[in-house]
C-alpha positions as a printed NumPy array, in Angstrom:
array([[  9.014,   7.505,  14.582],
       [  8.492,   3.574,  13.457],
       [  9.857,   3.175,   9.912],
       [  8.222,  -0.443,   9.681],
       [  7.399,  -2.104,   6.805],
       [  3.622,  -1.385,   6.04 ],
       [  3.289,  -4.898,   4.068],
       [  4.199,  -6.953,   6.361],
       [  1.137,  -8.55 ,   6.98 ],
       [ -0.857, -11.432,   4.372],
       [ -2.797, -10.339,   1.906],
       [ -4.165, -12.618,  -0.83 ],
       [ -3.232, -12.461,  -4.475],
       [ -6.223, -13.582,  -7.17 ],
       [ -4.856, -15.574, -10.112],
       [ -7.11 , -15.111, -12.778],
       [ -7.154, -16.949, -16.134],
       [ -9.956, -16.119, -18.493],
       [-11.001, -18.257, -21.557],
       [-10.463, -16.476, -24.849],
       [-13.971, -15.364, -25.309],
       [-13.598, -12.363, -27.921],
       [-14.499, -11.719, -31.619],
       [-11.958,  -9.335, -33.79 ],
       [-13.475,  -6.506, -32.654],
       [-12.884,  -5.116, -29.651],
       [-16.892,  -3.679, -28.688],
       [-17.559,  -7.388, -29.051],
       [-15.707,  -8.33 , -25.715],
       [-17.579,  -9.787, -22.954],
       [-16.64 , -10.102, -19.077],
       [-14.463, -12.826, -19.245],
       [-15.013, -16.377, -17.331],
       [-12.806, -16.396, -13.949],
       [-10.935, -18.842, -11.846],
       [ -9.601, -18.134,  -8.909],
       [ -6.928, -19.018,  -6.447],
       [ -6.158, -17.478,  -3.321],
       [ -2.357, -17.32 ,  -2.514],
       [ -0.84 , -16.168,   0.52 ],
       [  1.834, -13.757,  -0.021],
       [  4.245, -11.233,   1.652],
       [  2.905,  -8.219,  -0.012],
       [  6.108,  -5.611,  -1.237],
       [  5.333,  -2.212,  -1.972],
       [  8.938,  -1.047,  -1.896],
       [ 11.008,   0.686,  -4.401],
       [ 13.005,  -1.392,  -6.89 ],
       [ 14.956,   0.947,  -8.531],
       [ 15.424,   4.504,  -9.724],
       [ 13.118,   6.141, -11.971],
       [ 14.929,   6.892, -15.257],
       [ 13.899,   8.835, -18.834],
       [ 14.024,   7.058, -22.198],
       [ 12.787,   8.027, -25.454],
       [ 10.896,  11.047, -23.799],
       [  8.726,   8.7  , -21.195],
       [  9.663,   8.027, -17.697],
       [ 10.357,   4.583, -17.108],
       [ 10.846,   1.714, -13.935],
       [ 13.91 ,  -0.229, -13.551],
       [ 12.354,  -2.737, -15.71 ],
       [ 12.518,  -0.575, -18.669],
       [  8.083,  -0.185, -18.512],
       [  6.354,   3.018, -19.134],
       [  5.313,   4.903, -15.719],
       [  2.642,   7.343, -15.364],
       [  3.27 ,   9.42 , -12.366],
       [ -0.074,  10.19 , -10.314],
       [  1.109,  12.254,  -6.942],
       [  0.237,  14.833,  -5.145],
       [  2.714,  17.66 ,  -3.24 ],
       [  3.419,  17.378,   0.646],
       [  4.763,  20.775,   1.31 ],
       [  5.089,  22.861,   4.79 ],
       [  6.021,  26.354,   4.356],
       [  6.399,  27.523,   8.131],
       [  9.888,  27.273,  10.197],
       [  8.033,  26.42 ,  13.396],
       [  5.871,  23.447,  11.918],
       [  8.849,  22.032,   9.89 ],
       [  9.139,  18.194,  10.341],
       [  6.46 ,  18.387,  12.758],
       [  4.   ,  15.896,  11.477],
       [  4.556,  12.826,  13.901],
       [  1.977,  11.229,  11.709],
       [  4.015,  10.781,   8.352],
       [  4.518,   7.004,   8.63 ],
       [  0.178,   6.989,   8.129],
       [ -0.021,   9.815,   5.872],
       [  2.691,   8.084,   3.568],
       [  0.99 ,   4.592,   4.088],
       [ -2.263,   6.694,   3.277],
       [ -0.605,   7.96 ,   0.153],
       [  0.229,   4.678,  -1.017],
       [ -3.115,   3.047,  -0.866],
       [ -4.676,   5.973,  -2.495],
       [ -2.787,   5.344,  -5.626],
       [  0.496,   7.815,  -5.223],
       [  2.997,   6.724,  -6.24 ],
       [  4.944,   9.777,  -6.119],
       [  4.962,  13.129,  -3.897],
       [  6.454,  16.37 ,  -4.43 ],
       [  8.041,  16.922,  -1.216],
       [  8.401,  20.369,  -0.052],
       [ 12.121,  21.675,   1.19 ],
       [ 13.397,  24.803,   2.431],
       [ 16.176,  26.896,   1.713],
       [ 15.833,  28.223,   5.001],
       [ 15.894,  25.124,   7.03 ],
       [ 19.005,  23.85 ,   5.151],
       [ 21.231,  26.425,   4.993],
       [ 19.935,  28.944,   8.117],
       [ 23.431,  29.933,   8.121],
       [ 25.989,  31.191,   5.063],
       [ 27.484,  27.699,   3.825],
       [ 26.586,  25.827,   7.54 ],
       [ 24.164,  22.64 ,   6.71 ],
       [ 21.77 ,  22.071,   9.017],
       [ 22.507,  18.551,   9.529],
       [ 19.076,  17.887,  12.238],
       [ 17.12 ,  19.163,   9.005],
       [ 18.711,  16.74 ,   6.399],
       [ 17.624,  13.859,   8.898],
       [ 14.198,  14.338,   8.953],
       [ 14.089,  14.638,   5.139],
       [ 16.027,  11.337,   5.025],
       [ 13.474,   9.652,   7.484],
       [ 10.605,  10.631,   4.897],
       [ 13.06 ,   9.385,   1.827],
       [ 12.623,   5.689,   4.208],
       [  8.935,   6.142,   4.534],
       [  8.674,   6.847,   0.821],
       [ 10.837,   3.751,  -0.007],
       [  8.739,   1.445,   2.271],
       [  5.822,   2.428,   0.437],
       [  6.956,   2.336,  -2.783],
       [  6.33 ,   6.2  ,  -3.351],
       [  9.022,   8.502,  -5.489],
       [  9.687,  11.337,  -3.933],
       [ 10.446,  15.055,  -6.213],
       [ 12.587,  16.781,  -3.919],
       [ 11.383,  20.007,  -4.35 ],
       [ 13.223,  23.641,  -3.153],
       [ 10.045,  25.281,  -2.757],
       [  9.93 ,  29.375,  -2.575],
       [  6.965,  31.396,  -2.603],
       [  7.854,  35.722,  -2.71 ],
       [ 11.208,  34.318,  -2.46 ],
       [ 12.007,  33.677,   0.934],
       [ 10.675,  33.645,   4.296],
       [ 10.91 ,  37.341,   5.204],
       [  8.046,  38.195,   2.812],
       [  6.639,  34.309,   2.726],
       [  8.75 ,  31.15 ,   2.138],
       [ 11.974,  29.817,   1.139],
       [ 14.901,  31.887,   1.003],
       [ 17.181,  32.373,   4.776],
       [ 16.601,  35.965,   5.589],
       [ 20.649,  36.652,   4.991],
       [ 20.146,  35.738,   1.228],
       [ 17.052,  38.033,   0.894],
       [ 19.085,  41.471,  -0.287],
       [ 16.159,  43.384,  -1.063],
       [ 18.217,  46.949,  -0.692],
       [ 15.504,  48.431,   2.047],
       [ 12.729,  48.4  ,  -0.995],
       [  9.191,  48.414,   0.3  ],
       [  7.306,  45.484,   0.024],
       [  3.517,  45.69 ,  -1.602],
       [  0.756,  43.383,  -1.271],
       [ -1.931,  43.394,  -3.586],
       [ -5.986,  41.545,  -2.839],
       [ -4.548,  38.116,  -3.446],
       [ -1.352,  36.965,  -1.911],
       [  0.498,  36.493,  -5.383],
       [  0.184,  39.364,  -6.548],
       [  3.012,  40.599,  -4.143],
       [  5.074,  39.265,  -7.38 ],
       [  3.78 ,  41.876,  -9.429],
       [  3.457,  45.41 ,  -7.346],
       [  6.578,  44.654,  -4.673],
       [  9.395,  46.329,  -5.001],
       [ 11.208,  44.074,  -2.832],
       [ 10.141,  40.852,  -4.442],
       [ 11.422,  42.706,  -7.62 ],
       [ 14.791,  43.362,  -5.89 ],
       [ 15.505,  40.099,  -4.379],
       [ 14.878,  37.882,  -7.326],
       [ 16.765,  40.525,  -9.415],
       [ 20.012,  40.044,  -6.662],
       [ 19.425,  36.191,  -7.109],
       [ 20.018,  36.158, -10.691],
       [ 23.114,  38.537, -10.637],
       [ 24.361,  36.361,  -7.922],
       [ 25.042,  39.065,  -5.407],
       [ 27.492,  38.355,  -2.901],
       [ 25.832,  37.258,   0.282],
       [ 27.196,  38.123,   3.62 ],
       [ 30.358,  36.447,   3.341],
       [ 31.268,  37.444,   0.052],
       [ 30.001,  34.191,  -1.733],
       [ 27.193,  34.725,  -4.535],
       [ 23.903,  33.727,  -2.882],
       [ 23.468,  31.604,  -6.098],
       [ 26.142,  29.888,  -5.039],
       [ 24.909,  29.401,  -1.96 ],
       [ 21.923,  28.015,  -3.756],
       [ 23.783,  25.551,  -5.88 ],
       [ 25.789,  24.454,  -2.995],
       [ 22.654,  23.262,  -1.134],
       [ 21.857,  21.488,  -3.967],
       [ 25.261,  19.804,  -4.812],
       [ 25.32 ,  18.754,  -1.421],
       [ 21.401,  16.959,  -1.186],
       [ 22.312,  15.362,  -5.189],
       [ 25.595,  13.731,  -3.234],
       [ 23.731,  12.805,  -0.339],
       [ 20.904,  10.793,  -1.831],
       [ 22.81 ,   9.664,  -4.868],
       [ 22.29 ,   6.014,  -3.462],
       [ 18.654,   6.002,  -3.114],
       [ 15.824,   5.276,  -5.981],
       [ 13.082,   6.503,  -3.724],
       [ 14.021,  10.07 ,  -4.673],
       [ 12.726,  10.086,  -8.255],
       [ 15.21 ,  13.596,  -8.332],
       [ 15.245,  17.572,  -8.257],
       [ 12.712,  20.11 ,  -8.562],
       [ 15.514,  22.85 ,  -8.823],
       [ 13.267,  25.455,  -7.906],
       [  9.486,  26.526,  -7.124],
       [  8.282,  28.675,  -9.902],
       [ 11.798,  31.161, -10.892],
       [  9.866,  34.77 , -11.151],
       [ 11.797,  37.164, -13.292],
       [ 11.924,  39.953, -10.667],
       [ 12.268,  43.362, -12.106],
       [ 11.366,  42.411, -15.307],
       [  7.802,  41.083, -14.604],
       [  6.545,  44.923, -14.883],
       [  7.098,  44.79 , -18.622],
       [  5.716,  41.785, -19.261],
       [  2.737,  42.845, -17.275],
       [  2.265,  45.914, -19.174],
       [  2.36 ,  43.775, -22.794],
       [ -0.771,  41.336, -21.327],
       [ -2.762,  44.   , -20.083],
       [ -2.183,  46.408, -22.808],
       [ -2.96 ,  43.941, -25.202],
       [ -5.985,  42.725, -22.87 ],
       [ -7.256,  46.572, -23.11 ],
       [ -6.4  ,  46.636, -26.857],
       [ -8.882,  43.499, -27.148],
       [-11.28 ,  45.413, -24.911],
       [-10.952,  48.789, -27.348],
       [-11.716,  46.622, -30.318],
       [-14.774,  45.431, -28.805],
       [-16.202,  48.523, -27.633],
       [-14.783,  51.334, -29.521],
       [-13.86 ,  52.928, -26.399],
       [ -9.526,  53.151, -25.647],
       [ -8.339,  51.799, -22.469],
       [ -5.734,  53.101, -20.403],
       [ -2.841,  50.931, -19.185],
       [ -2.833,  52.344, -15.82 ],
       [ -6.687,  51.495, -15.846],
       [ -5.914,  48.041, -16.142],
       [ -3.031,  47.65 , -13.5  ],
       [ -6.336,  49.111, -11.262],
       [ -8.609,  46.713, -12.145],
       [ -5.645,  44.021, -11.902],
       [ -5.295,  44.99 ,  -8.577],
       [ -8.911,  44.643,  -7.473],
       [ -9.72 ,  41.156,  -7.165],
       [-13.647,  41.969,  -7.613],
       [-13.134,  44.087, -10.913],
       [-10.538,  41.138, -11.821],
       [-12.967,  38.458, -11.673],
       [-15.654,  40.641, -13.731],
       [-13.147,  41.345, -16.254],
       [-12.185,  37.716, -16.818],
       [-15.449,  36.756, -18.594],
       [-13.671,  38.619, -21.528],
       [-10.544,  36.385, -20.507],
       [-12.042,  32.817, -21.229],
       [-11.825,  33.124, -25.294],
       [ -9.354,  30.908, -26.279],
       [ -8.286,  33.612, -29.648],
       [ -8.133,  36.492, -26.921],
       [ -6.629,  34.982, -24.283],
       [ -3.978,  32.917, -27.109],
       [ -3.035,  36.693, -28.128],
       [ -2.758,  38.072, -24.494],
       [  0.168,  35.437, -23.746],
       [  1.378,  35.06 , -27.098],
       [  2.083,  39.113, -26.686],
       [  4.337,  38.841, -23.814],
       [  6.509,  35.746, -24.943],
       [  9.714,  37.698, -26.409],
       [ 10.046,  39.427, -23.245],
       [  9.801,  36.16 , -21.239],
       [ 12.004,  34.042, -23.478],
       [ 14.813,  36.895, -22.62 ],
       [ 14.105,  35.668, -19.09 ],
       [ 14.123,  32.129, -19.78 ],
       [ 16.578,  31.5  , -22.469],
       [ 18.939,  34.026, -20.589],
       [ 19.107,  34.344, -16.46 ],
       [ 16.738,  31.312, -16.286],
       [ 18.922,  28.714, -18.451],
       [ 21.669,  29.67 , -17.098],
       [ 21.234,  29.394, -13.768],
       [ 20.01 ,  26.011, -15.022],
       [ 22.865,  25.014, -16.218],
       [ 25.021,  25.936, -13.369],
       [ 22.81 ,  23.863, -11.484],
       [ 22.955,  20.79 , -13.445],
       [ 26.656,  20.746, -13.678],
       [ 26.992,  20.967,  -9.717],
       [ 24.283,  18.037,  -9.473],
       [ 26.268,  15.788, -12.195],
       [ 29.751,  16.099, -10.28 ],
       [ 28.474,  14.22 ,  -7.975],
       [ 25.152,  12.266,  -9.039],
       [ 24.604,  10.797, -12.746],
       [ 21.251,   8.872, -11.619],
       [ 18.716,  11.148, -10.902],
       [ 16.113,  13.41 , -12.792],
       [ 16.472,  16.901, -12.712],
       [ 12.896,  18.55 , -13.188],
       [ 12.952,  22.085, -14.377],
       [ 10.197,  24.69 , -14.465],
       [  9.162,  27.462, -16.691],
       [  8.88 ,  31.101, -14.723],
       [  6.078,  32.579, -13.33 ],
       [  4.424,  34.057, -16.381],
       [  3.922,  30.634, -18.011],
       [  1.558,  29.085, -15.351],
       [ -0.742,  31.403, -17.121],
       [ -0.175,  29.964, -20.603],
       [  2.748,  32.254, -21.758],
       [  4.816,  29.37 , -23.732],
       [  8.09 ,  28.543, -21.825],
       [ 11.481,  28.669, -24.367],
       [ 13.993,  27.751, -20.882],
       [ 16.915,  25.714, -22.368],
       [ 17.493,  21.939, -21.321],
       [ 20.93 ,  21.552, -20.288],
       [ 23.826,  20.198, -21.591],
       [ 26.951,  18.094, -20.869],
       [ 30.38 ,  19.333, -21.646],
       [ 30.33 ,  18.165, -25.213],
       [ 26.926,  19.973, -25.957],
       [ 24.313,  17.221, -25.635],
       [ 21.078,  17.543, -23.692],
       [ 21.679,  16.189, -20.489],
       [ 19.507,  12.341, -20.57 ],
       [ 18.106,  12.885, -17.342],
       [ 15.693,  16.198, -17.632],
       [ 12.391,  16.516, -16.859],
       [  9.804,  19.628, -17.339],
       [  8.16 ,  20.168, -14.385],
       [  5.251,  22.713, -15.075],
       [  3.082,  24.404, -13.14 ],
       [ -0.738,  25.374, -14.654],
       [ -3.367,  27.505, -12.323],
       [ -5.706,  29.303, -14.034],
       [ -6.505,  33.098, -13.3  ],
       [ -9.7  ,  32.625, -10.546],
       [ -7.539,  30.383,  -8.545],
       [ -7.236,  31.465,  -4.837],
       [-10.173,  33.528,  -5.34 ],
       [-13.385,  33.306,  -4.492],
       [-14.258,  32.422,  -8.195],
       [-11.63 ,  29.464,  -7.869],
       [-14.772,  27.214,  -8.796],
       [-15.473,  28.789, -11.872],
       [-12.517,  28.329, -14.213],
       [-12.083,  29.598, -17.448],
       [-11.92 ,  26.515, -19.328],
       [-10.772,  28.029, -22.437],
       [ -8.245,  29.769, -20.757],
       [ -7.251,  25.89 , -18.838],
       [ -7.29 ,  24.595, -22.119],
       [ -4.822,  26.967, -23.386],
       [ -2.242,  26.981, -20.298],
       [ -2.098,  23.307, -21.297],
       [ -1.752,  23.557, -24.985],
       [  1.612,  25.746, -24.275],
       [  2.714,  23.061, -21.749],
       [  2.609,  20.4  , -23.663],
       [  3.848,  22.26 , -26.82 ],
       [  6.324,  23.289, -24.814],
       [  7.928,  19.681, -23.54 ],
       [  7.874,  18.306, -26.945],
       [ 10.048,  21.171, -28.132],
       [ 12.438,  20.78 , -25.446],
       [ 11.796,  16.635, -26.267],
       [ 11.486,  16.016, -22.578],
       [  9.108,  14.165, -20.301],
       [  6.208,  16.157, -18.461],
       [  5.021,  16.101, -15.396],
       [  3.066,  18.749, -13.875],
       [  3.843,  19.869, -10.54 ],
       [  1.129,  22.272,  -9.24 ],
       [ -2.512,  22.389, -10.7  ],
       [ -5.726,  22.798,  -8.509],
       [ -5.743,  24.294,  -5.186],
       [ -8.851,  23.554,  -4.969],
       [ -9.076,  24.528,  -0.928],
       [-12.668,  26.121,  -0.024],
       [-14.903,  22.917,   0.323],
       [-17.092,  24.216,  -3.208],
       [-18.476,  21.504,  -5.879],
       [-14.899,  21.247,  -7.645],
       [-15.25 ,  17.874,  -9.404],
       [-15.803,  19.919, -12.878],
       [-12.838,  21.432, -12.965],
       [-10.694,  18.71 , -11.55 ],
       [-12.175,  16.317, -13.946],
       [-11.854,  18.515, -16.605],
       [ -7.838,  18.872, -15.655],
       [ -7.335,  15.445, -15.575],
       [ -8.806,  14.342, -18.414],
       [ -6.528,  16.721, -20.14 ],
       [ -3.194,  14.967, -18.572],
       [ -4.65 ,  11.809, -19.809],
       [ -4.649,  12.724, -23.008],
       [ -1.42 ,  14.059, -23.057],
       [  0.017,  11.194, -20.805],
       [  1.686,  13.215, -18.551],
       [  2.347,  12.917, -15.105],
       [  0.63 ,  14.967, -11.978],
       [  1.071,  15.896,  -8.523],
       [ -1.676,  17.575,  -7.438],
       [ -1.583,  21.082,  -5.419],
       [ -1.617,  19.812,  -2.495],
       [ -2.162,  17.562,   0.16 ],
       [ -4.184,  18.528,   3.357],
       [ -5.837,  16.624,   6.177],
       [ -9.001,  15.241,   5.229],
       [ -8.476,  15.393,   1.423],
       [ -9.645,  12.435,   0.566],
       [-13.27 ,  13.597,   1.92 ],
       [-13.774,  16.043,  -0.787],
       [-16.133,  15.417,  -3.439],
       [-12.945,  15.654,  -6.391],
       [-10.38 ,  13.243,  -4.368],
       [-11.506,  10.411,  -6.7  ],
       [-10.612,  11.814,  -9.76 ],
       [ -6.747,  11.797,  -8.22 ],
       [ -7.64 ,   8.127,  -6.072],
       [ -8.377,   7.204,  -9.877],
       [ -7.56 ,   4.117, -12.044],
       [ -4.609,   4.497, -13.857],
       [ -1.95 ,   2.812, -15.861],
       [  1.028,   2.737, -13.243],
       [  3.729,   1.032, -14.947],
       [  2.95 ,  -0.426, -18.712],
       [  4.744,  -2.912, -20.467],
       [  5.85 ,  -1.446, -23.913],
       [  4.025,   1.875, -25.466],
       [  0.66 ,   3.148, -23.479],
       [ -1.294,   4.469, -26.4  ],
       [ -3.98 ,   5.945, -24.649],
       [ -6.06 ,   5.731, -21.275],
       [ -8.938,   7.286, -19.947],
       [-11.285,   7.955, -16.908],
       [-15.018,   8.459, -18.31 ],
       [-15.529,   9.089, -14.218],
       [-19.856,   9.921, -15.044],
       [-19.782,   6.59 , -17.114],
       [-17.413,   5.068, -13.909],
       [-15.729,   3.233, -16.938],
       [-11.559,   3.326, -17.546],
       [-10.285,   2.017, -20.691],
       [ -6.74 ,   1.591, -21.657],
       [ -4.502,   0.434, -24.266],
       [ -1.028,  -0.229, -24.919],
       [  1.489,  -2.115, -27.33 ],
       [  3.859,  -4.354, -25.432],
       [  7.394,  -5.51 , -25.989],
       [  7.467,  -9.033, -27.32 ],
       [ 11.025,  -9.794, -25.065],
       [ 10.05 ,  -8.34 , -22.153],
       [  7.988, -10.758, -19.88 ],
       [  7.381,  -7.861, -17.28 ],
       [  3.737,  -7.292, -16.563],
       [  1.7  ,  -4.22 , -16.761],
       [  0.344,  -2.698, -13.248],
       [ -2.867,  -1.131, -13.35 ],
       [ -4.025,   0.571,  -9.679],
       [ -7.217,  -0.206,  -8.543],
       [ -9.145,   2.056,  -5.954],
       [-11.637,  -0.615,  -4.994],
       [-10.838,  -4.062,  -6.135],
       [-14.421,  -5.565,  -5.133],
       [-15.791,  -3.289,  -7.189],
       [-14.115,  -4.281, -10.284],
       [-13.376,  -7.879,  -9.965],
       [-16.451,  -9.203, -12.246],
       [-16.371,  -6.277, -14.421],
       [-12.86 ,  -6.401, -16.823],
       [-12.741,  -6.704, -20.084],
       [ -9.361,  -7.322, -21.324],
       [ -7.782,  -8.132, -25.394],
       [ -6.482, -10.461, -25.804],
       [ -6.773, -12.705, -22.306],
       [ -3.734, -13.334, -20.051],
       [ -3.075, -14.245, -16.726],
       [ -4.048, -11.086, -14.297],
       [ -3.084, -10.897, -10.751],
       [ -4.522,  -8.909,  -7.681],
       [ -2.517,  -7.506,  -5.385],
       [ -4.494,  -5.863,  -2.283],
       [ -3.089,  -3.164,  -0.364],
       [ -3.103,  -3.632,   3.615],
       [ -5.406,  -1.516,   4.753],
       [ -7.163,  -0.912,   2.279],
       [ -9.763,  -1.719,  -0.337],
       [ -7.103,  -0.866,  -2.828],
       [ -4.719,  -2.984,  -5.083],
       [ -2.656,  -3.601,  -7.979],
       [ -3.48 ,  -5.465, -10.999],
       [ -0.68 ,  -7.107, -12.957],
       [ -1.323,  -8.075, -16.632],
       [  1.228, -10.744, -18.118],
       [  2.393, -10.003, -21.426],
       [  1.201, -10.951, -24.612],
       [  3.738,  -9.288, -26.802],
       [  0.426,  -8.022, -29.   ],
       [ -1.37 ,  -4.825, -28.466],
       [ -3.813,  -4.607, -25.626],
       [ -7.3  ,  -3.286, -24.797],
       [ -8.75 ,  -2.943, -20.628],
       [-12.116,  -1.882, -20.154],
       [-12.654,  -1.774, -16.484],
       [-16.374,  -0.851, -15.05 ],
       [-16.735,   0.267, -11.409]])
């Protein structure tokens, strides 16, 4: 596979300086007067240093503000691992479509198929998409990924750390809810938390911590991997049935109130079940009181979870990754139970002398209850609004940086730019980072692609205030207080750059710079600093 640089070629930078045109107010700004200069240039896309956390915000080498906009690259199945010959396009894709990070799916499995032997063929190919990502300028999450634990019952785990003590394994209508009614899933996440001895006597959480002490050491020298998505939402095995049983009791307690009639608990692990009576019975779901008292009933019995099995395991974790790596993020989930809005209480780790470890990141995950069924076009958007309310409450208790690292699956070809505008507008507000559930061929052909292909504040110069996509107004407006010594500009991506070249407004005027993206009708657009607050409108 050709790791060649993807900017090799000329492409032509516009200098633009604009005559100070603008009142005191900012509605009074006009298009500003252009002049323009076309300068040959080696365009560079790569990575100049690691992504780092300060103050709660991830930031560049340069110290400036970045906004993470990416999208997850994850293949589940042993016989299709690595076998994308195409990557070197898809990440050159990624690139001009304004990632400029990916969650990049790993297995358990394919690391360690053997107790404690490192499959050395598999750690190459993940370093050959570590290049890619570097060439591009992409930061990749290194993510474990695990769904129904491992790949006997779906993905992640090698078969000899899967101890599920010959329990049956139930499926329910949709494929998740094999977390819920299987006895086995129950058992196997139960023996991963105890750290049961695997076949050669070691824990296979120590197994699991090994794997990840030994990728931390190996990519300790490379700022393309932005760091460690420890592991794909952590279910709480056995214990999931009673936190089941406190949302649907309270769900049928709701119900009760409303009609006078009782409901029976084992009514509503039937309906549950049925993915037809589910769907009917989530009209009564999208309340944002109801559904706020739903989750809010189970969150004692998930903060036992979280604050117990969960942190822990966390913390083992972290000190195995800082032996031998002190530069990297570590991005954390909550459990299962709180992509569905049930607040996550998980405990950032610590160094030895008791202080929260610098380098932490919450990595969230927010679906709401239709998705992956055939009502996955009609959210709840109450119920979306409160799985994000407990996300974001959530980071600024644990006074960490957000990013969320699954939302959408939006994968049956419906009219899902409500929804996905809807989401996003949300992150914006909240200034969080994305990567989008999930890349597939032929994404970027769906009528929601642009709100992730968006304009976006990539790296900003001093404290992003706010910024917005009005996407039925095809305005984005942005502002931001810069750092009088820093003379780094601001980058702004652009999806289209002929599009927008005549139509920016900008507060006070500066020098801006295009950079077009080979390939594409894509760029960059560097701002030089002011040192005063700033104001972009940009119509497209």
């Amino acid at each position: 596979m050709s790791h060649r640089n993807k900017d090799q070629g000329k492409s032509k930078t516009r200098n633009f300086r604009q005559t100070d045109m603008y009142s005191s107010s900012f509605k009074s700004i006009v298009i500003f007067t252009i002049v323009i200069s076309f300068i040959g240039c080696r365009q560079n896309s790569s990575i100049d240093g690691y992504l780092s956390i300060d103050n709660g915000r991830f930031v560049d080498s340069k110290g400036r503000t970045v906004i993470l906009n990416g999208i997850n690259y994850v293949t589940k199945h042993p016989e299709q691992y690595f076998k994308n010959d195409n990557d070197d396009e898809i990440f050159r894709q990624f690139r001009n479509q304004g990632f400029n990070c990916v969650r990049f799916g790993m297995s358990w499995r394919g690391i360690e198929p053997e107790p404690g032997k490192i499959n050395e063929a598999y750690l190459k190919e993940i370093d050959k998409r570590v290049k890619l990502a570097e060439e591009n300028g992409i930061w990749l999450i290194l993510d474990m990924h695990q769904d129904l634990y491992g790949g006997k019952y779906g993905n992640g785990a090698p078969d000899w750390a899967t101890i599920d003590d010959g329990l049956p394994h139930d499926r329910g209508d949709v494929w998740s809810d094999a977390y819920l009614v299987s006895p086995a899933i129950h058992r196997v996440f139960d023996n991963f938390w105890k750290n049961t001895p695997a076949p050669d006597g070691i824990g296979i959480q120590d197994h699991y911590i090994f794997v990840w002490k030994t990728l931390a050491k190996r990519y300790a020298n490379s700022p393309a991997v932005a760091g460690f998505d420890i592991m794909n939402e952590p279910f709480t095995g056995s214990e999931s049935s009673a936190i089941l049983e406190k949302l649907l009791g309270t769900y049928g307690e709701i119900v009760a109130e409303q009609t006078g009639e009782p409901v029976k608990l084992n009514d509503m692990l039937d309906m549950w079940g049925d993915e037809q009576s589910r769907t009917e019975a989530l009209k009564t779901f999208d309340n944002k009181a109801h559904y706020r008292r739903i989750t809010e009933s189970a969150y004692e019995d998930l903060k036992s979870f979280e604050q117990g099995a969960l942190s822990q395991f966390y913390q083992r974790v972290r000190d195995a990754i800082r032996e031998v790596n002190k530069q990297h993020i570590i991005f954390l989930e909550h459990s299962y139970f709180s992509n569905l809005g049930v607040k996550s209480s998980f405990l950032v780790p610590t160094d030895k002398q008791g202080n929260p470890d610098p380098l932490i990141a919450y990595a969230p995950h927010g679906y709401d209850l239709v998705t992956d069924t055939d009502a996955a076009d009609s959210p709840g958007y109450q119920r979306v609004e409160h799985i994000f309310e407990q996300i974001f409450e959530a980071g600024k208790e644990k006074q960490i940086p957000v990013v969320v690292g699954e939302w959408g699956a939006f994968y049956m070809g419906r009219d899902y730019r409500q929804p996905a505008e809807h989401l996003i507008g949300i992150f914006e507000q909240a200034q969080a980072g994305q990567t989008y559930w999930a890349y597939w061929d032929n994404i970027d052909t769906q009528d929601y692609f642009p709100t992730l292909s968006r304009h976006y504040p990539m790296r900003v110069n001093g404290q992003l205030l706010h910024y917005r996509n009005h996407f039925h107004e095809n305005l984005f407006e942005c502002e931001w207080q810069e750092e009088d010594e820093s003379k780094i500009p601001t980058r702004i991506f652009i999806p289209d750059l002929e599009k927008v070249k005549e139509q920016i407004k900008l507060h006070p005027v500066s020098d801006i710079t295009f950079h077009p993206l080979e390939g594409s009708p894509a760029g960059y657009m560097d701002i030089e600093v002011t040192g005063e607050t700033r104001k972009l409108v940009i119509a497209y």
